[in-house]
Coordinates of C-alpha atoms in Angstrom, one line a residue:
Chain A
E38 CA 114.6 49.1 79.0
A39 CA 112.3 52.0 80.1
G40 CA 114.3 55.2 81.1
V41 CA 113.4 57.1 84.2
T42 CA 109.9 58.2 84.6
Q43 CA 109.1 61.8 86.5
S44 CA 105.7 63.2 87.5
P45 CA 104.1 65.7 87.1
T46 CA 105.7 67.6 84.0
H47 CA 104.9 70.8 85.4
L48 CA 103.8 71.6 89.0
I49 CA 102.3 75.2 90.3
K50 CA 101.5 75.7 93.7
T51 CA 101.3 79.2 96.0
R52 CA 103.3 80.4 98.8
G53 CA 103.2 77.9 101.7
H54 CA 101.5 75.2 100.5
Q55 CA 103.0 72.1 99.4
A56 CA 104.0 70.1 96.4
T57 CA 104.9 66.1 96.1
L58 CA 106.6 65.0 93.3
R59 CA 106.7 62.2 92.2
C60 CA 109.8 58.9 90.3
S61 CA 110.1 56.1 88.8
P62 CA 113.8 54.3 88.5
I63 CA 114.2 52.1 85.6
S64 CA 113.7 48.8 86.5
G65 CA 116.2 47.1 88.5
H66 CA 117.3 50.3 90.0
T67 CA 117.9 50.5 93.6
S68 CA 119.3 53.4 93.9
V69 CA 117.1 58.0 93.8
Y70 CA 118.8 60.9 93.8
W71 CA 117.0 64.6 94.3
Y72 CA 118.6 67.1 93.0
Q73 CA 117.0 70.8 93.0
Q74 CA 117.9 73.0 89.2
A75 CA 117.2 76.5 90.1
L76 CA 118.3 79.3 86.8
G77 CA 120.6 79.2 86.0
L78 CA 122.3 77.2 88.8
G79 CA 123.7 74.0 88.8
L80 CA 121.9 71.2 90.0
Q81 CA 122.0 71.2 94.1
F82 CA 121.7 67.5 95.7
L83 CA 118.6 67.2 97.8
L84 CA 118.5 63.4 99.1
W85 CA 119.6 60.2 97.8
Y86 CA 117.2 57.1 98.8
D87 CA 118.4 52.9 98.5
E88 CA 116.6 49.7 99.6
G89 CA 114.1 51.6 100.5
E90 CA 116.1 54.0 103.6
E91 CA 117.5 57.7 103.1
R92 CA 121.3 57.8 103.0
N93 CA 122.4 61.4 102.6
R94 CA 120.5 64.4 102.5
G95 CA 122.4 68.2 100.7
N96 CA 122.5 71.2 102.8
F97 CA 117.9 71.7 102.6
P98 CA 116.0 72.3 105.4
P99 CA 113.9 69.9 106.8
R100 CA 110.8 70.9 104.7
F101 CA 112.2 69.6 101.8
S102 CA 111.4 65.5 103.0
G103 CA 110.5 62.1 100.8
R104 CA 110.0 58.5 101.1
Q105 CA 111.2 55.6 99.0
F106 CA 108.6 52.6 98.5
P107 CA 109.3 48.9 98.5
N108 CA 109.1 48.9 94.5
Y109 CA 111.8 51.6 94.9
S110 CA 109.9 54.7 92.8
S111 CA 110.1 58.5 95.0
E112 CA 108.6 60.5 96.2
L113 CA 109.9 64.1 97.1
N114 CA 108.1 66.6 99.0
V115 CA 108.0 71.0 99.7
N116 CA 106.1 72.2 102.7
A117 CA 105.7 75.7 103.6
L118 CA 106.8 76.5 100.0
E119 CA 108.6 80.0 99.3
L120 CA 109.4 81.3 96.4
E121 CA 112.6 80.2 96.0
D122 CA 112.0 76.9 95.3
S123 CA 110.7 77.5 91.9
A124 CA 113.4 75.6 89.8
L125 CA 114.0 72.4 88.6
Y126 CA 113.2 68.9 90.1
L127 CA 115.1 66.4 89.0
C128 CA 115.1 62.4 89.9
A129 CA 118.3 59.5 89.0
S130 CA 118.4 56.7 89.2
I131 CA 121.8 53.8 89.0
R132 CA 122.0 50.8 89.1
T133 CA 123.0 48.5 91.6
P134 CA 126.6 48.4 92.5
G135 CA 127.8 44.8 90.5
Q136 CA 128.3 44.2 87.3
R137 CA 127.8 46.1 84.7
Y138 CA 127.7 49.1 87.3
T139 CA 129.5 52.6 86.1
G140 CA 128.5 55.0 87.9
E141 CA 126.3 56.7 85.6
L142 CA 122.9 58.2 86.6
F143 CA 120.6 58.4 84.4
F144 CA 117.8 61.0 85.0
G145 CA 114.8 61.6 84.4
E146 CA 113.1 65.2 83.0
G147 CA 112.0 66.6 85.7
S148 CA 109.6 68.7 87.8
R149 CA 109.4 71.9 86.6
L150 CA 108.2 73.5 90.1
T151 CA 106.4 77.6 89.6
V152 CA 106.0 78.9 93.1
L153 CA 103.5 81.7 92.9
Chain B
R1454 CA 134.4 77.3 98.2
K1455 CA 132.4 76.0 96.5
E1456 CA 133.1 72.0 96.4
V1457 CA 133.3 72.3 92.5
E1458 CA 133.5 74.1 90.8
Q1459 CA 134.0 75.5 86.2
D1460 CA 133.8 78.5 84.5
P1461 CA 130.5 79.0 83.5
G1462 CA 131.7 80.5 80.0
P1463 CA 130.0 80.5 78.1
F1464 CA 132.7 79.6 75.4
N1465 CA 131.7 81.0 72.0
V1466 CA 133.5 78.7 68.7
P1467 CA 134.1 78.5 65.5
E1468 CA 132.7 74.8 63.9
G1469 CA 135.7 73.4 63.1
A1470 CA 137.5 74.6 66.7
T1471 CA 139.5 73.3 69.7
V1472 CA 137.6 74.1 73.0
A1473 CA 138.8 72.4 76.2
F1474 CA 136.9 73.0 79.8
N1475 CA 138.6 72.8 83.6
C1476 CA 137.0 71.1 86.4
T1477 CA 138.2 71.6 89.9
Y1478 CA 136.8 69.6 92.9
S1479 CA 138.5 70.4 96.6
N1480 CA 138.1 67.6 98.2
S1481 CA 141.0 65.1 97.4
A1482 CA 139.2 62.0 98.8
S1483 CA 136.8 62.3 95.9
Q1484 CA 136.3 59.4 93.7
S1485 CA 134.4 58.6 89.9
F1486 CA 134.3 61.7 88.0
F1487 CA 132.4 62.1 84.7
W1488 CA 131.2 64.7 81.9
Y1489 CA 127.7 65.0 81.5
R1490 CA 126.1 66.9 78.9
Q1491 CA 123.2 68.8 79.0
D1492 CA 121.1 71.2 76.8
C1493 CA 118.6 73.6 77.1
R1494 CA 115.6 72.9 79.6
K1495 CA 116.7 68.7 79.1
E1496 CA 117.5 66.7 81.4
P1497 CA 121.7 66.1 81.8
K1498 CA 122.6 62.6 79.8
L1499 CA 126.1 61.4 79.9
L1500 CA 128.8 62.0 77.8
M1501 CA 131.2 60.1 79.2
S1502 CA 133.7 58.8 82.9
V1503 CA 136.9 60.0 83.5
Y1504 CA 139.4 58.0 84.2
S1505 CA 143.1 58.2 85.8
S1506 CA 145.1 57.8 83.0
G1507 CA 142.9 59.7 80.7
N1508 CA 140.7 58.9 78.2
E1509 CA 139.3 59.0 74.8
D1510 CA 136.3 59.2 73.0
G1511 CA 136.0 60.2 69.4
R1512 CA 136.1 64.1 69.1
F1513 CA 136.4 64.3 73.0
T1514 CA 139.6 64.0 75.1
A1515 CA 138.9 63.9 79.4
Q1516 CA 141.6 63.7 82.1
L1517 CA 141.7 63.4 85.5
N1518 CA 144.7 65.5 87.4
R1519 CA 144.3 64.0 91.3
A1520 CA 147.5 65.9 92.3
S1521 CA 145.9 69.2 91.6
Q1522 CA 142.6 67.5 92.1
Y1523 CA 140.5 69.2 88.3
I1524 CA 139.2 67.3 84.9
S1525 CA 139.3 68.2 81.8
L1526 CA 137.1 67.9 78.6
L1527 CA 139.0 68.8 75.4
I1528 CA 136.7 68.6 72.1
R1529 CA 138.0 68.6 69.0
D1530 CA 136.2 69.3 65.8
S1531 CA 133.4 71.9 67.5
K1532 CA 130.1 70.9 65.5
L1533 CA 127.2 72.5 66.0
S1534 CA 125.5 70.1 67.5
D1535 CA 127.6 70.1 70.5
S1536 CA 126.3 73.0 71.8
A1537 CA 125.3 73.0 75.0
T1538 CA 125.5 73.2 78.8
Y1539 CA 129.0 70.1 80.0
L1540 CA 128.4 69.5 83.6
C1541 CA 131.6 68.2 85.9
V1542 CA 130.8 65.6 88.1
V1543 CA 132.5 64.5 91.1
N1544 CA 132.0 62.0 93.9
L1545 CA 132.7 63.1 96.5
A1546 CA 132.5 61.9 100.1
S1547 CA 129.8 62.5 102.6
G1548 CA 128.7 61.2 105.8
G1549 CA 130.8 57.5 105.3
S1550 CA 129.0 57.5 101.1
Y1551 CA 130.0 58.8 98.2
I1552 CA 127.8 61.5 96.6
P1553 CA 127.5 62.7 92.6
T1554 CA 128.2 65.9 92.8
F1555 CA 128.1 69.1 90.5
G1556 CA 129.5 72.1 89.5
R1557 CA 127.5 74.5 87.6
G1558 CA 128.5 73.4 84.2
T1559 CA 129.8 75.7 81.1
S1560 CA 128.4 76.9 78.9
L1561 CA 129.1 76.0 74.5
I1562 CA 127.7 77.6 71.6
V1563 CA 129.4 77.2 68.0
H1564 CA 128.5 79.1 65.4
P1565 CA 128.8 78.3 62.2

């Protein structure tokens, strides 16, 4: 089966502008998590979407937002970009609880955002 | 205090050595525990889940101590290919749901 795909791979933006990152989960996975991994830091939880709804969000300002589409793909938007938003943004999907559920997160390769 | 804490290392060990990592978590209501491996500039991948009774997968052994709120990972007979960052993940209770929460990771360097 195809894995989690993210686009773009790399993105360079100017401070104050907006960035949009996209994620397609593994077929059959309905939950999508977004994480930020800044250089030298661990993965920080951003957002969780399930069945088209935002279920939880991490300790990030409202300029970090997103949505999940009917096909379960997801989009992360970062408005009013700041230099410290430069990071690797990772998307992960998870199998819906039920048979074969293990709790394993399947990650995409990430989108590396650089803010100048 | 961070919710999930790990010693960042690096742990620098020779091939064949045994090395152990610990990870502590703050919320006793946590459920589901995992170890992930992340290679340089790559995405994290599941290494193993951690069960209450402890579990082993080849050279890797994971244990959970709920009373002391920590999990551990033991790697025996280290290989050069084990060099990576090892991430502890705990599903922490948050707003009525459980969120996979990552530690900062422990860096392992295995040298010849």
